[in-house]
Amino acid sequence: MKLLSKRNGYFLFAILATAFFYSKDGDITTSVYATGAAFALPLALAAMVGIMCERTGIVNIGIEGTMLLSAFVAFFVSSLTQNIIIGLICAVFTGSMMGLILAVMAVSWRMDQIIAGTILNILATGLTSFLYVQGKTIPSVFQAIEVPVLSKIPFFGPVLFIHGALTFIGIAIILALYVAIYHTSWGLRSRAVGEHPSSADTAGVSVARLRYINVTIAGGIGALAGAYLSLELVGSFERGFTAGKGFTALALMIFGRWNPLGALAAALFFGLAQAYANQLMIDQVVNIPTQFTAILPYVMTIVVLTISAGKVRPPAAEGQPYEKGQA
Amino acid sequence: MSALLEVTGVTKRYPGVVANDNVSLTVNAGEVVALLGENGAGKSTLLKAVFGLIKPDSGEIKIGGTPIVFGDTAGVISRGVGMVHQHFQLVPVMTVAENLILGDEPKRGIFINKKAAYDEIIALSKRYGLEVDPDAVIEDLPVGMQQRVEILKALRKDVKLLILDEPTAVLTPQEIDELLVVIRNLAKSGVGIVLITHKLHEVMAVADRVVVLRGGKLVGTTSPKETDEAGLAQMMVGRSVVLQVNRTEAKRGGVVLEVKALEVRDDRKILSVKGVDLQLHKGEILGVAGVEGNGQRELVEAICGMRHREAGSVLINGVATKDMHPHAVHEAGISHIPEDREKHGLVSNYTIADNLVLNQFDQAPFAKGWIRDLNEIAKNAIATVEKFDIRTPSAFNTAGSLSGGNKQKVVVARELSEELPVLVAAQPTRGVDVGSIEFIHNQLISARDKGAAVLLVSAELDEILSLSDRIAVMSDGKIVAIVDSKDADRNYIGRLMAGLDK
């Protein structure tokens, strides 16, 4: 690998910028980065949903809906049972079912996958708006855990090692997914199915089965992203709670070239940008209406996609239903 | 011991066509059975049924004495059936190693054991004398090498029955000879082999038994000892076929197409046409011979405006044509039978009728102003289907539903319909059965006799020799010689193609 690659350039820039801010004000920089990491996690997890689906050739634009409905279920089941673990489990189940529904529509019924995903989004928006009740509370959120020793490291400790349980589970899932995609037979088969399904089929890999499995599991991961928002980061639920994060995640997936670590890096960048925007508002460094800082993530999504579009190469069989024997 | 493969009375109907009509076939260990038939005779359907990819309407398929279950492709494979597909079943963005282990990966714990995979691949390629680079990415490899990977993929699974679907269509003559040796060796070691090919001399060279399909029915079984190439061709087509082309002396006119100092780069940006000069006369066929990958494809694409001309020019009747503008080049008078009919020749989802007017859809009589005249398009389609013997239930089926040879007939019919001054035909008979080859050859000759200047590019030396009035030999991006076909010597041209003589 070239030492002066574009990727290394990004990293170098990120490190230098961080060091510069840290040298100016250590405490604030640390807290901004910790917040940035917290903002980044749901985006990264949601991007994993997209990666798992698209690597096997299924376009999932229903991530937003999956997150929204799961966040809702997580919050209200936790509120009813006064137990956030039960809430979490029900959310993951809900998300998996959303994935399963997508698989039925996209794989078995060979529906247009954009329409199938839109159905999930409308379903989630409708259900959560209809069933929403004001004034509910949950006993507590997933409390921050301080990893012994590691959390005492300056800067890195608070940024990376003081988080709630769902964050650590999420990070583990992202790393595991990266390893699995490139180093296990499941990953090899998934990629083959997403690139050239008839090759996989003639090699004895069931295209439909693998697509069902991946899309369903991905739904569960999407649910984790939703539950993280309502049970760890915010601790409440409102209508339209996920605010387009599921769509932003699709952009991050593309920016990260369908690679889990790439998408994670992109998510961290976005999370940080948002955290900085918030900090600027708090500091009153710039005196602009909050609406403008609030649109920052969306503007960045558009800018980044515009810059990276055209250079990327999605899985070749993306969005195409597969029919056996059509070689 | 029961036969490796036993097909009994298999029938498969598609809407409007019976693809297989009561077909029976047996393959024993250690024998090479050649399966012959025109495009659309039902060979592919039969094979898909053997793999459980489609469900026959009636009949039974047994492998090693036990019937197969529809949909159980994995079960068929695990019983030792391997197939080298006509359309490569390789994942283009993955490496050779990844493609070879797909579906049956060597593991260490839950991870893929890359070292074991490499060792196995190297041992396998040594054993059969088929060398490959495990780290190479498929899409970067030449077709011949991809084919090799495809064969290794089948061999890796300890096959008892190996099915080869037109394996030699893309290979060079040397590679074909090597492959035939591999086939014989495999048979000697007890593997049963089903070979599907259109090249009759390969059948004669390697088969123990020949089974012929026609119109979905089994019309006969024979062996190379009992018949010859002409006999086989007759069985396939159901009438006698003239393998030799009847060609009168060309009536050469003035220069129509002139290529001057043309330089073109290939997809990898490497200069692959290195200063080519050609003059194509009215009323002649100029054949471009050469081993594939020596710049022929890039030459054709540059002439037809589909690829950027790095340097040089292409003139029609003395007027320079526009670079990178296929439409303008066509307007200037070049019709083009492209090498890749699926990609550049047809719109698969359009009907045959629409495909037949793709080059004139906006002109009279197929359009009146902005409105397409569907009646004229339909009339043209029905007449053309009849005239070119395009085998289809209806002219309004999609082009994608046709077999390879019939797709090619659609392309040829369309490109010849305008009678433009220049015809560029690239690999016009690739993957096409003998009956259709004869037909397409006659069409090219008659286009010439009507005064067209024909540039014929083919990897089949026999095709070049039998059709061309002059032969240009291309090697390493240059025209190394142009000879009159009367003086053409097969061996001499072969050596030129290999870049041996200068």
mmCIF file with all atom_site columns, C-alpha atoms in Angstrom, chain B residues 195-302:
data_model
loop_
_atom_site.group_PDB
_atom_site.id
_atom_site.type_symbol
_atom_site.label_atom_id
_atom_site.label_alt_id
_atom_site.label_comp_id
_atom_site.label_asym_id
_atom_site.label_entity_id
_atom_site.label_seq_id
_atom_site.pdbx_PDB_ins_code
_atom_site.Cartn_x
_atom_site.Cartn_y
_atom_site.Cartn_z
_atom_site.occupancy
_atom_site.B_iso_or_equiv
_atom_site.pdbx_formal_charge
_atom_site.auth_seq_id
_atom_site.auth_comp_id
_atom_site.auth_asym_id
_atom_site.auth_atom_id
_atom_site.pdbx_PDB_model_num
ATOM 1   C CA . LEU B 1 195 ? -19.188 -32.134 -24.359 1.00 0.00 ? 195 LEU B CA 1
ATOM 2   C CA . ILE B 1 196 ? -21.377 -29.539 -26.004 1.00 0.00 ? 196 ILE B CA 1
ATOM 3   C CA . THR B 1 197 ? -19.832 -27.768 -28.954 1.00 0.00 ? 197 THR B CA 1
ATOM 4   C CA . HIS B 1 198 ? -20.578 -26.470 -32.394 1.00 0.00 ? 198 HIS B CA 1
ATOM 5   C CA . LYS B 1 199 ? -17.156 -27.313 -33.713 1.00 0.00 ? 199 LYS B CA 1
ATOM 6   C CA . LEU B 1 200 ? -17.527 -30.604 -35.472 1.00 0.00 ? 200 LEU B CA 1
ATOM 7   C CA . HIS B 1 201 ? -13.815 -31.323 -35.795 1.00 0.00 ? 201 HIS B CA 1
ATOM 8   C CA . GLU B 1 202 ? -13.536 -31.233 -32.010 1.00 0.00 ? 202 GLU B CA 1
ATOM 9   C CA . VAL B 1 203 ? -16.301 -33.773 -31.777 1.00 0.00 ? 203 VAL B CA 1
ATOM 10  C CA . MET B 1 204 ? -14.515 -35.960 -34.299 1.00 0.00 ? 204 MET B CA 1
ATOM 11  C CA . ALA B 1 205 ? -11.265 -35.616 -32.370 1.00 0.00 ? 205 ALA B CA 1
ATOM 12  C CA . VAL B 1 206 ? -12.405 -36.369 -28.878 1.00 0.00 ? 206 VAL B CA 1
ATOM 13  C CA . ALA B 1 207 ? -15.840 -38.011 -28.618 1.00 0.00 ? 207 ALA B CA 1
ATOM 14  C CA . ASP B 1 208 ? -16.584 -41.702 -28.101 1.00 0.00 ? 208 ASP B CA 1
ATOM 15  C CA . ARG B 1 209 ? -20.246 -41.229 -28.781 1.00 0.00 ? 209 ARG B CA 1
ATOM 16  C CA . VAL B 1 210 ? -22.259 -38.434 -30.392 1.00 0.00 ? 210 VAL B CA 1
ATOM 17  C CA . VAL B 1 211 ? -25.844 -37.680 -29.436 1.00 0.00 ? 211 VAL B CA 1
ATOM 18  C CA . VAL B 1 212 ? -27.763 -35.299 -31.669 1.00 0.00 ? 212 VAL B CA 1
ATOM 19  C CA . LEU B 1 213 ? -30.752 -33.143 -30.650 1.00 0.00 ? 213 LEU B CA 1
ATOM 20  C CA . ARG B 1 214 ? -32.995 -31.336 -33.102 1.00 0.00 ? 214 ARG B CA 1
ATOM 21  C CA . GLY B 1 215 ? -36.063 -29.278 -32.261 1.00 0.00 ? 215 GLY B CA 1
ATOM 22  C CA . GLY B 1 216 ? -36.055 -30.693 -28.727 1.00 0.00 ? 216 GLY B CA 1
ATOM 23  C CA . LYS B 1 217 ? -36.065 -34.296 -29.918 1.00 0.00 ? 217 LYS B CA 1
ATOM 24  C CA . LEU B 1 218 ? -33.286 -36.834 -29.875 1.00 0.00 ? 218 LEU B CA 1
ATOM 25  C CA . VAL B 1 219 ? -32.647 -37.623 -33.522 1.00 0.00 ? 219 VAL B CA 1
ATOM 26  C CA . GLY B 1 220 ? -29.812 -40.067 -33.273 1.00 0.00 ? 220 GLY B CA 1
ATOM 27  C CA . THR B 1 221 ? -26.710 -41.510 -31.690 1.00 0.00 ? 221 THR B CA 1
ATOM 28  C CA . THR B 1 222 ? -23.540 -42.174 -33.615 1.00 0.00 ? 222 THR B CA 1
ATOM 29  C CA . SER B 1 223 ? -19.770 -42.210 -33.188 1.00 0.00 ? 223 SER B CA 1
ATOM 30  C CA . PRO B 1 224 ? -16.896 -40.494 -34.998 1.00 0.00 ? 224 PRO B CA 1
ATOM 31  C CA . LYS B 1 225 ? -15.916 -43.858 -36.471 1.00 0.00 ? 225 LYS B CA 1
ATOM 32  C CA . GLU B 1 226 ? -19.267 -44.252 -38.199 1.00 0.00 ? 226 GLU B CA 1
ATOM 33  C CA . THR B 1 227 ? -19.602 -40.782 -39.695 1.00 0.00 ? 227 THR B CA 1
ATOM 34  C CA . ASP B 1 228 ? -17.802 -37.616 -40.752 1.00 0.00 ? 228 ASP B CA 1
ATOM 35  C CA . GLU B 1 229 ? -18.272 -33.896 -40.188 1.00 0.00 ? 229 GLU B CA 1
ATOM 36  C CA . ALA B 1 230 ? -20.708 -33.518 -43.065 1.00 0.00 ? 230 ALA B CA 1
ATOM 37  C CA . GLY B 1 231 ? -22.745 -36.432 -41.728 1.00 0.00 ? 231 GLY B CA 1
ATOM 38  C CA . LEU B 1 232 ? -22.912 -34.858 -38.266 1.00 0.00 ? 232 LEU B CA 1
ATOM 39  C CA . ALA B 1 233 ? -23.941 -31.514 -39.703 1.00 0.00 ? 233 ALA B CA 1
ATOM 40  C CA . GLN B 1 234 ? -26.709 -33.175 -41.649 1.00 0.00 ? 234 GLN B CA 1
ATOM 41  C CA . MET B 1 235 ? -28.044 -34.927 -38.542 1.00 0.00 ? 235 MET B CA 1
ATOM 42  C CA . MET B 1 236 ? -28.074 -31.640 -36.642 1.00 0.00 ? 236 MET B CA 1
ATOM 43  C CA . VAL B 1 237 ? -29.808 -29.551 -39.227 1.00 0.00 ? 237 VAL B CA 1
ATOM 44  C CA . GLY B 1 238 ? -31.915 -32.243 -40.840 1.00 0.00 ? 238 GLY B CA 1
ATOM 45  C CA . ARG B 1 239 ? -30.706 -31.442 -44.314 1.00 0.00 ? 239 ARG B CA 1
ATOM 46  C CA . SER B 1 240 ? -27.337 -31.478 -45.984 1.00 0.00 ? 240 SER B CA 1
ATOM 47  C CA . VAL B 1 241 ? -25.194 -28.507 -45.092 1.00 0.00 ? 241 VAL B CA 1
ATOM 48  C CA . VAL B 1 242 ? -22.538 -26.987 -47.256 1.00 0.00 ? 242 VAL B CA 1
ATOM 49  C CA . LEU B 1 243 ? -19.568 -26.535 -44.953 1.00 0.00 ? 243 LEU B CA 1
ATOM 50  C CA . GLN B 1 244 ? -17.546 -24.982 -47.738 1.00 0.00 ? 244 GLN B CA 1
ATOM 51  C CA . VAL B 1 245 ? -18.669 -21.537 -48.820 1.00 0.00 ? 245 VAL B CA 1
ATOM 52  C CA . ASN B 1 246 ? -19.406 -21.012 -52.490 1.00 0.00 ? 246 ASN B CA 1
ATOM 53  C CA . ARG B 1 247 ? -17.758 -17.803 -53.439 1.00 0.00 ? 247 ARG B CA 1
ATOM 54  C CA . THR B 1 248 ? -17.324 -16.161 -56.786 1.00 0.00 ? 248 THR B CA 1
ATOM 55  C CA . GLU B 1 249 ? -14.510 -13.827 -57.715 1.00 0.00 ? 249 GLU B CA 1
ATOM 56  C CA . ALA B 1 250 ? -14.894 -10.414 -56.102 1.00 0.00 ? 250 ALA B CA 1
ATOM 57  C CA . LYS B 1 251 ? -15.707 -7.451  -58.297 1.00 0.00 ? 251 LYS B CA 1
ATOM 58  C CA . ARG B 1 252 ? -13.480 -4.957  -56.561 1.00 0.00 ? 252 ARG B CA 1
ATOM 59  C CA . GLY B 1 253 ? -14.280 -1.279  -56.882 1.00 0.00 ? 253 GLY B CA 1
ATOM 60  C CA . GLY B 1 254 ? -12.655 1.821   -55.445 1.00 0.00 ? 254 GLY B CA 1
ATOM 61  C CA . VAL B 1 255 ? -11.616 2.422   -51.851 1.00 0.00 ? 255 VAL B CA 1
ATOM 62  C CA . VAL B 1 256 ? -14.613 3.032   -49.585 1.00 0.00 ? 256 VAL B CA 1
ATOM 63  C CA . LEU B 1 257 ? -13.231 2.810   -46.081 1.00 0.00 ? 257 LEU B CA 1
ATOM 64  C CA . GLU B 1 258 ? -9.792  4.036   -45.256 1.00 0.00 ? 258 GLU B CA 1
ATOM 65  C CA . VAL B 1 259 ? -8.084  3.679   -41.883 1.00 0.00 ? 259 VAL B CA 1
ATOM 66  C CA . LYS B 1 260 ? -4.999  5.827   -41.451 1.00 0.00 ? 260 LYS B CA 1
ATOM 67  C CA . ALA B 1 261 ? -2.328  5.403   -38.762 1.00 0.00 ? 261 ALA B CA 1
ATOM 68  C CA . LEU B 1 262 ? -4.961  4.479   -36.201 1.00 0.00 ? 262 LEU B CA 1
ATOM 69  C CA . GLU B 1 263 ? -3.921  4.143   -32.565 1.00 0.00 ? 263 GLU B CA 1
ATOM 70  C CA . VAL B 1 264 ? -6.325  2.960   -29.875 1.00 0.00 ? 264 VAL B CA 1
ATOM 71  C CA . ARG B 1 265 ? -6.059  2.127   -26.198 1.00 0.00 ? 265 ARG B CA 1
ATOM 72  C CA . ASP B 1 266 ? -7.851  -0.808  -24.547 1.00 0.00 ? 266 ASP B CA 1
ATOM 73  C CA . ASP B 1 267 ? -9.887  -0.771  -21.325 1.00 0.00 ? 267 ASP B CA 1
ATOM 74  C CA . ARG B 1 268 ? -6.735  -0.855  -19.253 1.00 0.00 ? 268 ARG B CA 1
ATOM 75  C CA . LYS B 1 269 ? -5.454  2.207   -21.129 1.00 0.00 ? 269 LYS B CA 1
ATOM 76  C CA . ILE B 1 270 ? -2.726  0.191   -22.821 1.00 0.00 ? 270 ILE B CA 1
ATOM 77  C CA . LEU B 1 271 ? -2.031  0.984   -26.453 1.00 0.00 ? 271 LEU B CA 1
ATOM 78  C CA . SER B 1 272 ? -3.473  -2.022  -28.249 1.00 0.00 ? 272 SER B CA 1
ATOM 79  C CA . VAL B 1 273 ? -3.852  -0.760  -31.810 1.00 0.00 ? 273 VAL B CA 1
ATOM 80  C CA . LYS B 1 274 ? -0.446  0.548   -32.781 1.00 0.00 ? 274 LYS B CA 1
ATOM 81  C CA . GLY B 1 275 ? -0.701  2.417   -36.031 1.00 0.00 ? 275 GLY B CA 1
ATOM 82  C CA . VAL B 1 276 ? -3.002  0.482   -38.349 1.00 0.00 ? 276 VAL B CA 1
ATOM 83  C CA . ASP B 1 277 ? -3.489  1.378   -42.018 1.00 0.00 ? 277 ASP B CA 1
ATOM 84  C CA . LEU B 1 278 ? -6.232  -0.348  -43.991 1.00 0.00 ? 278 LEU B CA 1
ATOM 85  C CA . GLN B 1 279 ? -7.974  0.237   -47.282 1.00 0.00 ? 279 GLN B CA 1
ATOM 86  C CA . LEU B 1 280 ? -11.272 -1.481  -47.841 1.00 0.00 ? 280 LEU B CA 1
ATOM 87  C CA . HIS B 1 281 ? -12.613 -1.621  -51.378 1.00 0.00 ? 281 HIS B CA 1
ATOM 88  C CA . LYS B 1 282 ? -16.149 -1.728  -52.681 1.00 0.00 ? 282 LYS B CA 1
ATOM 89  C CA . GLY B 1 283 ? -17.313 -5.260  -53.345 1.00 0.00 ? 283 GLY B CA 1
ATOM 90  C CA . GLU B 1 284 ? -14.702 -7.159  -51.356 1.00 0.00 ? 284 GLU B CA 1
ATOM 91  C CA . ILE B 1 285 ? -14.446 -8.960  -48.059 1.00 0.00 ? 285 ILE B CA 1
ATOM 92  C CA . LEU B 1 286 ? -11.310 -8.109  -46.120 1.00 0.00 ? 286 LEU B CA 1
ATOM 93  C CA . GLY B 1 287 ? -10.737 -10.616 -43.359 1.00 0.00 ? 287 GLY B CA 1
ATOM 94  C CA . VAL B 1 288 ? -8.775  -9.655  -40.259 1.00 0.00 ? 288 VAL B CA 1
ATOM 95  C CA . ALA B 1 289 ? -7.167  -12.778 -38.845 1.00 0.00 ? 289 ALA B CA 1
ATOM 96  C CA . GLY B 1 290 ? -5.463  -12.919 -35.490 1.00 0.00 ? 290 GLY B CA 1
ATOM 97  C CA . VAL B 1 291 ? -5.363  -14.542 -32.095 1.00 0.00 ? 291 VAL B CA 1
ATOM 98  C CA . GLU B 1 292 ? -7.933  -12.832 -29.889 1.00 0.00 ? 292 GLU B CA 1
ATOM 99  C CA . GLY B 1 293 ? -6.669  -9.947  -27.824 1.00 0.00 ? 293 GLY B CA 1
ATOM 100 C CA . ASN B 1 294 ? -4.253  -8.600  -30.428 1.00 0.00 ? 294 ASN B CA 1
ATOM 101 C CA . GLY B 1 295 ? -6.188  -5.383  -30.885 1.00 0.00 ? 295 GLY B CA 1
ATOM 102 C CA . GLN B 1 296 ? -8.957  -6.545  -33.206 1.00 0.00 ? 296 GLN B CA 1
ATOM 103 C CA . ARG B 1 297 ? -11.734 -5.614  -30.827 1.00 0.00 ? 297 ARG B CA 1
ATOM 104 C CA . GLU B 1 298 ? -10.309 -2.169  -30.205 1.00 0.00 ? 298 GLU B CA 1
ATOM 105 C CA . LEU B 1 299 ? -9.782  -1.666  -33.942 1.00 0.00 ? 299 LEU B CA 1
ATOM 106 C CA . VAL B 1 300 ? -13.403 -2.476  -34.707 1.00 0.00 ? 300 VAL B CA 1
ATOM 107 C CA . GLU B 1 301 ? -14.729 -0.322  -31.871 1.00 0.00 ? 301 GLU B CA 1
ATOM 108 C CA . ALA B 1 302 ? -12.591 2.624   -32.938 1.00 0.00 ? 302 ALA B CA 1
#
